[in-house]
Amino acid sequence: MRAATLRRAALGLGVGAAGAVYLWNTNPHEPGHLLPGCPLRWATGLLCPLCGGTRLAYDLLHADVVAAFHDNAALLVLGVPAAAYAVGRWLLTGLRGRHYRLRLSGRAGAAVLGVAMAWMLVRNLVG
Protein backbone atom coordinates (compact mmCIF):
# COMPACT_ATOMS: atom_id res chain seq x y z
CA MET A 1 0.00 0.00 0.00
CA ARG A 2 2.79 2.44 0.86
CA ALA A 3 4.69 1.82 -2.38
CA ALA A 4 1.49 2.23 -4.42
CA THR A 5 0.70 5.47 -2.61
CA LEU A 6 4.20 6.80 -3.30
CA ARG A 7 3.95 5.81 -6.98
CA ARG A 8 0.58 7.54 -7.34
CA ALA A 9 1.78 10.61 -5.48
CA ALA A 10 4.91 10.80 -7.66
CA LEU A 11 2.81 10.44 -10.81
CA GLY A 12 0.39 13.13 -9.63
CA LEU A 13 3.26 15.40 -8.68
CA GLY A 14 4.90 14.89 -12.08
CA VAL A 15 1.71 15.57 -14.02
CA GLY A 16 0.95 18.58 -11.82
CA ALA A 17 4.49 19.93 -12.27
CA ALA A 18 4.25 19.53 -16.05
CA GLY A 19 0.91 21.37 -16.04
CA ALA A 20 2.35 24.10 -13.81
CA VAL A 21 5.35 24.58 -16.12
CA TYR A 22 3.02 24.93 -19.11
CA LEU A 23 0.69 27.27 -17.23
CA TRP A 24 3.61 29.37 -15.93
CA ASN A 25 4.45 30.29 -19.53
CA THR A 26 0.86 30.55 -20.82
CA ASN A 27 -1.17 33.53 -19.63
CA PRO A 28 -4.86 32.51 -19.60
CA HIS A 29 -5.83 36.18 -19.20
CA GLU A 30 -4.83 36.71 -22.84
CA PRO A 31 -6.38 35.03 -25.90
CA GLY A 32 -4.53 32.71 -28.24
CA HIS A 33 -3.46 29.89 -25.92
CA LEU A 34 -4.16 26.16 -25.99
CA LEU A 35 -6.03 25.98 -22.69
CA PRO A 36 -9.53 24.47 -22.71
CA GLY A 37 -12.47 26.76 -22.08
CA CYS A 38 -15.50 26.12 -19.92
CA PRO A 39 -18.14 24.18 -21.89
CA LEU A 40 -21.00 25.70 -19.86
CA ARG A 41 -19.79 29.20 -20.58
CA TRP A 42 -19.30 28.34 -24.24
CA ALA A 43 -22.84 26.93 -24.50
CA THR A 44 -24.76 29.39 -22.33
CA GLY A 45 -22.57 32.39 -21.61
CA LEU A 46 -22.94 31.75 -17.87
CA LEU A 47 -20.02 31.42 -15.46
CA CYS A 48 -19.96 28.03 -13.72
CA PRO A 49 -18.68 27.68 -10.13
CA LEU A 50 -15.25 26.62 -11.46
CA CYS A 51 -14.89 29.32 -14.15
CA GLY A 52 -11.70 31.23 -13.52
CA GLY A 53 -9.93 28.22 -12.01
CA THR A 54 -7.18 28.19 -14.64
CA ARG A 55 -6.62 31.93 -14.26
CA LEU A 56 -6.63 31.45 -10.47
CA ALA A 57 -3.92 28.76 -10.76
CA TYR A 58 -1.87 30.99 -13.06
CA ASP A 59 -2.13 33.90 -10.63
CA LEU A 60 -1.19 31.72 -7.64
CA LEU A 61 1.84 30.41 -9.56
CA HIS A 62 2.88 34.04 -10.00
CA ALA A 63 2.12 34.87 -6.32
CA ASP A 64 -0.71 37.28 -7.17
CA VAL A 65 -3.30 36.35 -4.54
CA VAL A 66 -5.42 39.45 -5.14
CA ALA A 67 -5.86 38.58 -8.84
CA ALA A 68 -6.54 34.94 -7.90
CA PHE A 69 -9.26 36.10 -5.49
CA HIS A 70 -10.75 38.24 -8.26
CA ASP A 71 -10.76 35.28 -10.69
CA ASN A 72 -12.73 32.95 -8.40
CA ALA A 73 -13.04 33.89 -4.74
CA ALA A 74 -15.04 30.84 -3.66
CA LEU A 75 -12.65 28.40 -5.30
CA LEU A 76 -9.68 30.11 -3.66
CA VAL A 77 -11.22 30.36 -0.18
CA LEU A 78 -13.08 27.03 -0.08
CA GLY A 79 -11.83 24.79 -2.89
CA VAL A 80 -8.06 25.10 -2.51
CA PRO A 81 -8.04 24.30 1.24
CA ALA A 82 -10.54 21.44 0.76
CA ALA A 83 -8.42 19.92 -2.03
CA ALA A 84 -5.24 20.32 0.05
CA TYR A 85 -6.93 18.59 3.00
CA ALA A 86 -8.24 15.71 0.87
CA VAL A 87 -4.90 15.11 -0.87
CA GLY A 88 -2.97 15.42 2.39
CA ARG A 89 -5.26 12.98 4.18
CA TRP A 90 -5.06 10.53 1.27
CA LEU A 91 -1.26 10.72 1.29
CA LEU A 92 -0.87 10.33 5.07
CA THR A 93 -3.36 7.48 5.26
CA GLY A 94 -1.69 5.69 2.34
CA LEU A 95 1.76 6.09 3.87
CA ARG A 96 0.42 4.48 7.05
CA GLY A 97 -0.57 1.45 4.99
CA ARG A 98 -4.31 2.08 4.93
CA HIS A 99 -6.75 2.94 2.18
CA TYR A 100 -8.50 6.32 2.18
CA ARG A 101 -11.49 7.12 0.05
CA LEU A 102 -13.15 10.50 0.26
CA ARG A 103 -16.83 10.04 0.94
CA LEU A 104 -19.34 12.78 1.51
CA SER A 105 -22.54 12.20 3.41
CA GLY A 106 -25.79 13.19 1.77
CA ARG A 107 -25.88 16.41 3.79
CA ALA A 108 -22.27 17.28 2.97
CA GLY A 109 -22.89 16.64 -0.73
CA ALA A 110 -26.02 18.81 -0.60
CA ALA A 111 -24.03 21.55 1.17
CA VAL A 112 -21.29 21.47 -1.47
CA LEU A 113 -23.87 21.57 -4.26
CA GLY A 114 -25.78 24.38 -2.52
CA VAL A 115 -22.66 26.50 -2.06
CA ALA A 116 -21.66 25.90 -5.69
CA MET A 117 -25.10 26.87 -6.98
CA ALA A 118 -25.25 29.94 -4.74
CA TRP A 119 -21.79 31.02 -5.94
CA MET A 120 -22.83 30.50 -9.56
CA LEU A 121 -25.97 32.57 -9.02
CA VAL A 122 -24.11 35.38 -7.23
CA ARG A 123 -21.30 35.66 -9.76
CA ASN A 124 -23.70 35.70 -12.71
CA LEU A 125 -26.16 38.19 -11.21
CA VAL A 126 -23.69 40.54 -9.51
CA GLY A 127 -20.96 40.28 -12.10
mmCIF file of N, CA, C and O in Angstrom, residues 22-112:
data_model
loop_
_atom_site.group_PDB
_atom_site.id
_atom_site.type_symbol
_atom_site.label_atom_id
_atom_site.label_comp_id
_atom_site.label_asym_id
_atom_site.label_seq_id
_atom_site.Cartn_x
_atom_site.Cartn_y
_atom_site.Cartn_z
ATOM 1 N N TYR A 22 3.725 24.414 -17.944
ATOM 2 C CA TYR A 22 3.022 24.932 -19.110
ATOM 3 C C TYR A 22 2.228 26.188 -18.749
ATOM 4 O O TYR A 22 2.274 27.193 -19.467
ATOM 5 N N LEU A 23 1.523 26.136 -17.636
ATOM 6 C CA LEU A 23 0.695 27.271 -17.230
ATOM 7 C C LEU A 23 1.541 28.481 -16.866
ATOM 8 O O LEU A 23 1.135 29.620 -17.100
ATOM 9 N N TRP A 24 2.716 28.266 -16.294
ATOM 10 C CA TRP A 24 3.606 29.366 -15.931
ATOM 11 C C TRP A 24 3.911 30.236 -17.157
ATOM 12 O O TRP A 24 3.982 31.455 -17.068
ATOM 13 N N ASN A 25 4.070 29.592 -18.303
ATOM 14 C CA ASN A 25 4.450 30.294 -19.535
ATOM 15 C C ASN A 25 3.268 30.630 -20.430
ATOM 16 O O ASN A 25 3.468 31.137 -21.531
ATOM 17 N N THR A 26 2.045 30.322 -20.006
ATOM 18 C CA THR A 26 0.861 30.555 -20.819
ATOM 19 C C THR A 26 -0.119 31.397 -20.017
ATOM 20 O O THR A 26 -0.714 30.909 -19.067
ATOM 21 N N ASN A 27 -0.285 32.638 -20.382
ATOM 22 C CA ASN A 27 -1.165 33.531 -19.633
ATOM 23 C C ASN A 27 -2.615 33.332 -20.075
ATOM 24 O O ASN A 27 -2.999 33.745 -21.171
ATOM 25 N N PRO A 28 -3.463 32.736 -19.212
ATOM 26 C CA PRO A 28 -4.856 32.515 -19.604
ATOM 27 C C PRO A 28 -5.696 33.790 -19.619
ATOM 28 O O PRO A 28 -6.840 33.771 -20.062
ATOM 29 N N HIS A 29 -5.130 34.901 -19.145
ATOM 30 C CA HIS A 29 -5.832 36.182 -19.198
ATOM 31 C C HIS A 29 -5.816 36.763 -20.609
ATOM 32 O O HIS A 29 -6.552 37.693 -20.899
ATOM 33 N N GLU A 30 -4.949 36.231 -21.471
ATOM 34 C CA GLU A 30 -4.827 36.710 -22.843
ATOM 35 C C GLU A 30 -5.311 35.636 -23.805
ATOM 36 O O GLU A 30 -5.132 34.439 -23.559
ATOM 37 N N PRO A 31 -5.903 36.029 -24.922
ATOM 38 C CA PRO A 31 -6.378 35.035 -25.898
ATOM 39 C C PRO A 31 -5.211 34.415 -26.674
ATOM 40 O O PRO A 31 -4.095 34.912 -26.647
ATOM 41 N N GLY A 32 -5.515 33.322 -27.357
ATOM 42 C CA GLY A 32 -4.534 32.709 -28.236
ATOM 43 C C GLY A 32 -3.708 31.611 -27.598
ATOM 44 O O GLY A 32 -2.620 31.309 -28.061
ATOM 45 N N HIS A 33 -4.193 30.978 -26.566
ATOM 46 C CA HIS A 33 -3.460 29.894 -25.922
ATOM 47 C C HIS A 33 -4.184 28.569 -26.162
ATOM 48 O O HIS A 33 -5.292 28.539 -26.685
ATOM 49 N N LEU A 34 -3.569 27.481 -25.783
ATOM 50 C CA LEU A 34 -4.158 26.156 -25.995
ATOM 51 C C LEU A 34 -4.797 25.590 -24.733
ATOM 52 O O LEU A 34 -4.785 24.388 -24.520
ATOM 53 N N LEU A 35 -5.355 26.433 -23.908
ATOM 54 C CA LEU A 35 -6.028 25.977 -22.693
ATOM 55 C C LEU A 35 -7.512 25.776 -22.981
ATOM 56 O O LEU A 35 -8.127 26.579 -23.678
ATOM 57 N N PRO A 36 -8.110 24.704 -22.445
ATOM 58 C CA PRO A 36 -9.526 24.466 -22.711
ATOM 59 C C PRO A 36 -10.406 25.499 -22.012
ATOM 60 O O PRO A 36 -10.101 25.960 -20.919
ATOM 61 N N GLY A 37 -11.503 25.836 -22.666
ATOM 62 C CA GLY A 37 -12.466 26.760 -22.079
ATOM 63 C C GLY A 37 -13.568 26.000 -21.364
ATOM 64 O O GLY A 37 -13.675 24.776 -21.453
ATOM 65 N N CYS A 38 -14.388 26.722 -20.656
ATOM 66 C CA CYS A 38 -15.502 26.122 -19.923
ATOM 67 C C CYS A 38 -16.631 25.790 -20.905
ATOM 68 O O CYS A 38 -17.130 26.673 -21.608
ATOM 69 N N PRO A 39 -17.072 24.529 -20.962
ATOM 70 C CA PRO A 39 -18.141 24.175 -21.890
ATOM 71 C C PRO A 39 -19.479 24.831 -21.544
ATOM 72 O O PRO A 39 -20.247 25.166 -22.443
ATOM 73 N N LEU A 40 -19.752 25.036 -20.242
ATOM 74 C CA LEU A 40 -21.003 25.699 -19.857
ATOM 75 C C LEU A 40 -21.001 27.151 -20.320
ATOM 76 O O LEU A 40 -21.995 27.636 -20.857
ATOM 77 N N ARG A 41 -19.882 27.807 -20.137
ATOM 78 C CA ARG A 41 -19.790 29.204 -20.577
ATOM 79 C C ARG A 41 -19.874 29.298 -22.095
ATOM 80 O O ARG A 41 -20.482 30.208 -22.646
ATOM 81 N N TRP A 42 -19.253 28.357 -22.778
ATOM 82 C CA TRP A 42 -19.300 28.341 -24.235
ATOM 83 C C TRP A 42 -20.741 28.152 -24.718
ATOM 84 O O TRP A 42 -21.178 28.821 -25.659
ATOM 85 N N ALA A 43 -21.485 27.256 -24.057
ATOM 86 C CA ALA A 43 -22.840 26.934 -24.505
ATOM 87 C C ALA A 43 -23.890 27.950 -24.066
ATOM 88 O O ALA A 43 -24.839 28.214 -24.799
ATOM 89 N N THR A 44 -23.711 28.538 -22.868
ATOM 90 C CA THR A 44 -24.765 29.392 -22.327
ATOM 91 C C THR A 44 -24.339 30.836 -22.071
ATOM 92 O O THR A 44 -25.189 31.698 -21.892
ATOM 93 N N GLY A 45 -23.044 31.066 -21.971
ATOM 94 C CA GLY A 45 -22.566 32.395 -21.613
ATOM 95 C C GLY A 45 -22.524 32.628 -20.110
ATOM 96 O O GLY A 45 -22.123 33.697 -19.656
ATOM 97 N N LEU A 46 -22.935 31.628 -19.323
ATOM 98 C CA LEU A 46 -22.936 31.750 -17.866
ATOM 99 C C LEU A 46 -21.612 31.254 -17.287
ATOM 100 O O LEU A 46 -21.000 30.336 -17.810
ATOM 101 N N LEU A 47 -21.215 31.861 -16.174
ATOM 102 C CA LEU A 47 -20.021 31.417 -15.458
ATOM 103 C C LEU A 47 -20.403 30.272 -14.534
ATOM 104 O O LEU A 47 -21.309 30.412 -13.716
ATOM 105 N N CYS A 48 -19.710 29.144 -14.632
ATOM 106 C CA CYS A 48 -19.963 28.026 -13.716
ATOM 107 C C CYS A 48 -19.185 28.266 -12.423
ATOM 108 O O CYS A 48 -18.366 29.184 -12.355
ATOM 109 N N PRO A 49 -19.407 27.470 -11.387
ATOM 110 C CA PRO A 49 -18.677 27.678 -10.132
ATOM 111 C C PRO A 49 -17.163 27.530 -10.262
ATOM 112 O O PRO A 49 -16.422 28.057 -9.447
ATOM 113 N N LEU A 50 -16.694 26.821 -11.285
ATOM 114 C CA LEU A 50 -15.249 26.622 -11.462
ATOM 115 C C LEU A 50 -14.626 27.575 -12.482
ATOM 116 O O LEU A 50 -13.397 27.571 -12.639
ATOM 117 N N CYS A 51 -15.434 28.364 -13.172
ATOM 118 C CA CYS A 51 -14.888 29.316 -14.147
ATOM 119 C C CYS A 51 -13.882 30.234 -13.457
ATOM 120 O O CYS A 51 -14.141 30.746 -12.371
ATOM 121 N N GLY A 52 -12.762 30.419 -14.089
ATOM 122 C CA GLY A 52 -11.699 31.232 -13.521
ATOM 123 C C GLY A 52 -10.659 30.403 -12.792
ATOM 124 O O GLY A 52 -9.669 30.935 -12.301
ATOM 125 N N GLY A 53 -10.864 29.085 -12.715
ATOM 126 C CA GLY A 53 -9.930 28.219 -12.012
ATOM 127 C C GLY A 53 -8.549 28.186 -12.648
ATOM 128 O O GLY A 53 -7.537 28.171 -11.951
ATOM 129 N N THR A 54 -8.481 28.194 -13.969
ATOM 130 C CA THR A 54 -7.181 28.193 -14.644
ATOM 131 C C THR A 54 -6.483 29.523 -14.428
ATOM 132 O O THR A 54 -5.277 29.565 -14.142
ATOM 133 N N ARG A 55 -7.229 30.617 -14.527
ATOM 134 C CA ARG A 55 -6.624 31.927 -14.259
ATOM 135 C C ARG A 55 -6.188 32.028 -12.803
ATOM 136 O O ARG A 55 -5.128 32.581 -12.505
ATOM 137 N N LEU A 56 -6.982 31.478 -11.887
ATOM 138 C CA LEU A 56 -6.629 31.454 -10.475
ATOM 139 C C LEU A 56 -5.311 30.706 -10.271
ATOM 140 O O LEU A 56 -4.423 31.180 -9.562
ATOM 141 N N ALA A 57 -5.165 29.542 -10.892
ATOM 142 C CA ALA A 57 -3.924 28.764 -10.756
ATOM 143 C C ALA A 57 -2.740 29.539 -11.320
ATOM 144 O O ALA A 57 -1.656 29.565 -10.725
ATOM 145 N N TYR A 58 -2.937 30.191 -12.462
ATOM 146 C CA TYR A 58 -1.869 30.995 -13.062
ATOM 147 C C TYR A 58 -1.451 32.122 -12.105
ATOM 148 O O TYR A 58 -0.266 32.356 -11.885
ATOM 149 N N ASP A 59 -2.431 32.796 -11.547
ATOM 150 C CA ASP A 59 -2.132 33.900 -10.629
ATOM 151 C C ASP A 59 -1.444 33.407 -9.356
ATOM 152 O O ASP A 59 -0.529 34.061 -8.853
ATOM 153 N N LEU A 60 -1.859 32.263 -8.830
ATOM 154 C CA LEU A 60 -1.190 31.717 -7.643
ATOM 155 C C LEU A 60 0.244 31.304 -7.965
ATOM 156 O O LEU A 60 1.141 31.482 -7.137
ATOM 157 N N LEU A 61 0.464 30.752 -9.152
ATOM 158 C CA LEU A 61 1.840 30.411 -9.557
ATOM 159 C C LEU A 61 2.726 31.650 -9.599
ATOM 160 O O LEU A 61 3.928 31.571 -9.350
ATOM 161 N N HIS A 62 2.137 32.791 -9.918
ATOM 162 C CA HIS A 62 2.884 34.042 -9.998
ATOM 163 C C HIS A 62 2.723 34.884 -8.730
ATOM 164 O O HIS A 62 3.038 36.073 -8.727
ATOM 165 N N ALA A 63 2.240 34.260 -7.654
ATOM 166 C CA ALA A 63 2.123 34.875 -6.321
ATOM 167 C C ALA A 63 1.250 36.124 -6.306
ATOM 168 O O ALA A 63 1.494 37.048 -5.534
ATOM 169 N N ASP A 64 0.217 36.146 -7.125
ATOM 170 C CA ASP A 64 -0.709 37.276 -7.170
ATOM 171 C C ASP A 64 -2.040 36.828 -6.563
ATOM 172 O O ASP A 64 -2.986 36.482 -7.280
ATOM 173 N N VAL A 65 -2.120 36.844 -5.252
ATOM 174 C CA VAL A 65 -3.298 36.348 -4.537
ATOM 175 C C VAL A 65 -4.511 37.241 -4.776
ATOM 176 O O VAL A 65 -5.642 36.755 -4.866
ATOM 177 N N VAL A 66 -4.303 38.527 -4.909
ATOM 178 C CA VAL A 66 -5.420 39.451 -5.145
ATOM 179 C C VAL A 66 -6.087 39.143 -6.486
ATOM 180 O O VAL A 66 -7.321 39.062 -6.573
ATOM 181 N N ALA A 67 -5.300 38.934 -7.523
ATOM 182 C CA ALA A 67 -5.859 38.585 -8.837
ATOM 183 C C ALA A 67 -6.531 37.211 -8.778
ATOM 184 O O ALA A 67 -7.579 37.007 -9.391
ATOM 185 N N ALA A 68 -5.947 36.274 -8.039
ATOM 186 C CA ALA A 68 -6.541 34.944 -7.897
ATOM 187 C C ALA A 68 -7.900 35.050 -7.208
ATOM 188 O O ALA A 68 -8.857 34.386 -7.609
ATOM 189 N N PHE A 69 -7.993 35.885 -6.187
ATOM 190 C CA PHE A 69 -9.263 36.098 -5.494
ATOM 191 C C PHE A 69 -10.292 36.701 -6.453
ATOM 192 O O PHE A 69 -11.464 36.330 -6.439
ATOM 193 N N HIS A 70 -9.862 37.613 -7.296
ATOM 194 C CA HIS A 70 -10.752 38.238 -8.264
ATOM 195 C C HIS A 70 -11.246 37.217 -9.300
ATOM 196 O O HIS A 70 -12.388 37.289 -9.751
ATOM 197 N N ASP A 71 -10.384 36.274 -9.678
ATOM 198 C CA ASP A 71 -10.760 35.279 -10.690
ATOM 199 C C ASP A 71 -11.843 34.333 -10.195
ATOM 200 O O ASP A 71 -12.778 34.017 -10.931
ATOM 201 N N ASN A 72 -11.721 33.844 -8.968
ATOM 202 C CA ASN A 72 -12.727 32.949 -8.404
ATOM 203 C C ASN A 72 -12.529 32.886 -6.893
ATOM 204 O O ASN A 72 -11.790 32.049 -6.379
ATOM 205 N N ALA A 73 -13.205 33.771 -6.186
ATOM 206 C CA ALA A 73 -13.038 33.893 -4.736
ATOM 207 C C ALA A 73 -13.442 32.624 -3.996
ATOM 208 O O ALA A 73 -12.740 32.172 -3.085
ATOM 209 N N ALA A 74 -14.557 32.028 -4.370
ATOM 210 C CA ALA A 74 -15.037 30.840 -3.658
ATOM 211 C C ALA A 74 -14.087 29.664 -3.846
ATOM 212 O O ALA A 74 -13.816 28.922 -2.903
ATOM 213 N N LEU A 75 -13.586 29.500 -5.042
ATOM 214 C CA LEU A 75 -12.652 28.404 -5.299
ATOM 215 C C LEU A 75 -11.356 28.599 -4.517
ATOM 216 O O LEU A 75 -10.802 27.639 -3.975
ATOM 217 N N LEU A 76 -10.900 29.834 -4.418
ATOM 218 C CA LEU A 76 -9.679 30.115 -3.663
ATOM 219 C C LEU A 76 -9.892 29.891 -2.168
ATOM 220 O O LEU A 76 -9.086 29.231 -1.509
ATOM 221 N N VAL A 77 -10.985 30.399 -1.621
ATOM 222 C CA VAL A 77 -11.217 30.356 -0.180
ATOM 223 C C VAL A 77 -11.703 28.982 0.292
ATOM 224 O O VAL A 77 -11.324 28.528 1.371
ATOM 225 N N LEU A 78 -12.515 28.303 -0.505
ATOM 226 C CA LEU A 78 -13.084 27.026 -0.084
ATOM 227 C C LEU A 78 -12.461 25.823 -0.796
ATOM 228 O O LEU A 78 -12.160 24.807 -0.165
ATOM 229 N N GLY A 79 -12.283 25.934 -2.103
ATOM 230 C CA GLY A 79 -11.827 24.788 -2.890
ATOM 231 C C GLY A 79 -10.373 24.416 -2.691
ATOM 232 O O GLY A 79 -10.043 23.226 -2.552
ATOM 233 N N VAL A 80 -9.491 25.391 -2.658
ATOM 234 C CA VAL A 80 -8.060 25.100 -2.513
ATOM 235 C C VAL A 80 -7.772 24.444 -1.160
ATOM 236 O O VAL A 80 -7.107 23.400 -1.107
ATOM 237 N N PRO A 81 -8.283 24.991 -0.037
ATOM 238 C CA PRO A 81 -8.041 24.303 1.241
ATOM 239 C C PRO A 81 -8.692 22.911 1.309
ATOM 240 O O PRO A 81 -8.102 21.984 1.867
ATOM 241 N N ALA A 82 -9.875 22.754 0.739
ATOM 242 C CA ALA A 82 -10.535 21.443 0.758
ATOM 243 C C ALA A 82 -9.737 20.426 -0.048
ATOM 244 O O ALA A 82 -9.565 19.273 0.380
ATOM 245 N N ALA A 83 -9.237 20.828 -1.210
ATOM 246 C CA ALA A 83 -8.419 19.923 -2.026
ATOM 247 C C ALA A 83 -7.112 19.580 -1.315
ATOM 248 O O ALA A 83 -6.673 18.423 -1.325
ATOM 249 N N ALA A 84 -6.488 20.571 -0.689
ATOM 250 C CA ALA A 84 -5.239 20.324 0.046
ATOM 251 C C ALA A 84 -5.488 19.346 1.196
ATOM 252 O O ALA A 84 -4.684 18.431 1.428
ATOM 253 N N TYR A 85 -6.591 19.509 1.906
ATOM 254 C CA TYR A 85 -6.930 18.593 2.997
ATOM 255 C C TYR A 85 -7.140 17.176 2.470
ATOM 256 O O TYR A 85 -6.612 16.209 3.027
ATOM 257 N N ALA A 86 -7.929 17.040 1.403
ATOM 258 C CA ALA A 86 -8.239 15.708 0.872
ATOM 259 C C ALA A 86 -6.980 15.005 0.373
ATOM 260 O O ALA A 86 -6.767 13.822 0.656
ATOM 261 N N VAL A 87 -6.130 15.720 -0.353
ATOM 262 C CA VAL A 87 -4.896 15.115 -0.866
ATOM 263 C C VAL A 87 -3.950 14.779 0.284
ATOM 264 O O VAL A 87 -3.340 13.702 0.315
ATOM 265 N N GLY A 88 -3.830 15.675 1.240
ATOM 266 C CA GLY A 88 -2.971 15.421 2.392
ATOM 267 C C GLY A 88 -3.436 14.221 3.203
ATOM 268 O O GLY A 88 -2.631 13.384 3.620
ATOM 269 N N ARG A 89 -4.738 14.123 3.419
ATOM 270 C CA ARG A 89 -5.264 12.982 4.178
ATOM 271 C C ARG A 89 -5.069 11.680 3.416
ATOM 272 O O ARG A 89 -4.711 10.661 3.992
ATOM 273 N N TRP A 90 -5.274 11.714 2.086
ATOM 274 C CA TRP A 90 -5.059 10.529 1.268
ATOM 275 C C TRP A 90 -3.597 10.086 1.351
ATOM 276 O O TRP A 90 -3.306 8.900 1.528
ATOM 277 N N LEU A 91 -2.686 11.041 1.259
ATOM 278 C CA LEU A 91 -1.263 10.719 1.291
ATOM 279 C C LEU A 91 -0.850 10.150 2.656
ATOM 280 O O LEU A 91 -0.193 9.117 2.732
ATOM 281 N N LEU A 92 -1.239 10.813 3.727
ATOM 282 C CA LEU A 92 -0.868 10.333 5.067
ATOM 283 C C LEU A 92 -1.468 8.965 5.377
ATOM 284 O O LEU A 92 -0.797 8.095 5.943
ATOM 285 N N THR A 93 -2.715 8.770 5.013
ATOM 286 C CA THR A 93 -3.360 7.485 5.260
ATOM 287 C C THR A 93 -2.686 6.386 4.446
ATOM 288 O O THR A 93 -2.442 5.289 4.952
ATOM 289 N N GLY A 94 -2.364 6.679 3.187
ATOM 290 C CA GLY A 94 -1.688 5.695 2.338
ATOM 291 C C GLY A 94 -0.298 5.359 2.837
ATOM 292 O O GLY A 94 0.133 4.205 2.788
ATOM 293 N N LEU A 95 0.423 6.349 3.338
ATOM 294 C CA LEU A 95 1.761 6.090 3.871
ATOM 295 C C LEU A 95 1.715 5.279 5.162
ATOM 296 O O LEU A 95 2.705 4.651 5.541
ATOM 297 N N ARG A 96 0.583 5.296 5.846
ATOM 298 C CA ARG A 96 0.419 4.476 7.047
ATOM 299 C C ARG A 96 -0.069 3.068 6.714
ATOM 300 O O ARG A 96 -0.351 2.270 7.600
ATOM 301 N N GLY A 97 -0.188 2.793 5.419
ATOM 302 C CA GLY A 97 -0.572 1.455 4.995
ATOM 303 C C GLY A 97 -2.059 1.199 4.935
ATOM 304 O O GLY A 97 -2.495 0.064 4.837
ATOM 305 N N ARG A 98 -2.854 2.233 4.987
ATOM 306 C CA ARG A 98 -4.305 2.079 4.928
ATOM 307 C C ARG A 98 -4.848 2.718 3.663
ATOM 308 O O ARG A 98 -4.174 3.485 3.007
ATOM 309 N N HIS A 99 -6.081 2.403 3.366
ATOM 310 C CA HIS A 99 -6.747 2.939 2.176
ATOM 311 C C HIS A 99 -7.686 4.063 2.592
ATOM 312 O O HIS A 99 -8.457 3.921 3.527
ATOM 313 N N TYR A 100 -7.604 5.190 1.888
ATOM 314 C CA TYR A 100 -8.500 6.319 2.180
ATOM 315 C C TYR A 100 -9.322 6.628 0.938
ATOM 316 O O TYR A 100 -8.792 6.764 -0.165
ATOM 317 N N ARG A 101 -10.596 6.734 1.140
ATOM 318 C CA ARG A 101 -11.490 7.121 0.051
ATOM 319 C C ARG A 101 -12.374 8.240 0.561
ATOM 320 O O ARG A 101 -13.061 8.081 1.576
ATOM 321 N N LEU A 102 -12.334 9.355 -0.127
ATOM 322 C CA LEU A 102 -13.147 10.498 0.264
ATOM 323 C C LEU A 102 -14.613 10.181 0.009
ATOM 324 O O LEU A 102 -14.998 9.835 -1.107
ATOM 325 N N ARG A 103 -15.391 10.280 1.059
ATOM 326 C CA ARG A 103 -16.829 10.036 0.935
ATOM 327 C C ARG A 103 -17.567 11.172 1.633
ATOM 328 O O ARG A 103 -17.269 11.499 2.772
ATOM 329 N N LEU A 104 -18.506 11.735 0.931
ATOM 330 C CA LEU A 104 -19.336 12.781 1.505
ATOM 331 C C LEU A 104 -20.689 12.199 1.887
ATOM 332 O O LEU A 104 -21.264 11.413 1.128
ATOM 333 N N SER A 105 -21.194 12.611 3.022
ATOM 334 C CA SER A 105 -22.544 12.198 3.406
ATOM 335 C C SER A 105 -23.533 12.928 2.499
ATOM 336 O O SER A 105 -23.167 13.849 1.760
ATOM 337 N N GLY A 106 -24.764 12.526 2.576
ATOM 338 C CA GLY A 106 -25.794 13.193 1.774
ATOM 339 C C GLY A 106 -25.898 14.671 2.103
ATOM 340 O O GLY A 106 -26.027 15.514 1.211
ATOM 341 N N ARG A 107 -25.807 15.000 3.379
ATOM 342 C CA ARG A 107 -25.879 16.407 3.790
ATOM 343 C C ARG A 107 -24.661 17.191 3.312
ATOM 344 O O ARG A 107 -24.784 18.333 2.878
ATOM 345 N N ALA A 108 -23.490 16.582 3.420
ATOM 346 C CA ALA A 108 -22.275 17.276 2.971
ATOM 347 C C ALA A 108 -22.314 17.495 1.467
ATOM 348 O O ALA A 108 -21.947 18.568 0.971
ATOM 349 N N GLY A 109 -22.762 16.493 0.722
ATOM 350 C CA GLY A 109 -22.892 16.644 -0.732
ATOM 351 C C GLY A 109 -23.890 17.735 -1.090
ATOM 352 O O GLY A 109 -23.654 18.535 -1.999
ATOM 353 N N ALA A 110 -25.011 17.769 -0.372
ATOM 354 C CA ALA A 110 -26.018 18.805 -0.602
ATOM 355 C C ALA A 110 -25.454 20.183 -0.261
ATOM 356 O O ALA A 110 -25.734 21.167 -0.957
ATOM 357 N N ALA A 111 -24.639 20.264 0.800
ATOM 358 C CA ALA A 111 -24.026 21.552 1.172
ATOM 359 C C ALA A 111 -23.052 22.022 0.108
ATOM 360 O O ALA A 111 -23.052 23.202 -0.263
ATOM 361 N N VAL A 112 -22.239 21.112 -0.411
ATOM 362 C CA VAL A 112 -21.288 21.470 -1.467
ATOM 363 C C VAL A 112 -22.047 21.937 -2.708
ATOM 364 O O VAL A 112 -21.715 22.970 -3.310
#
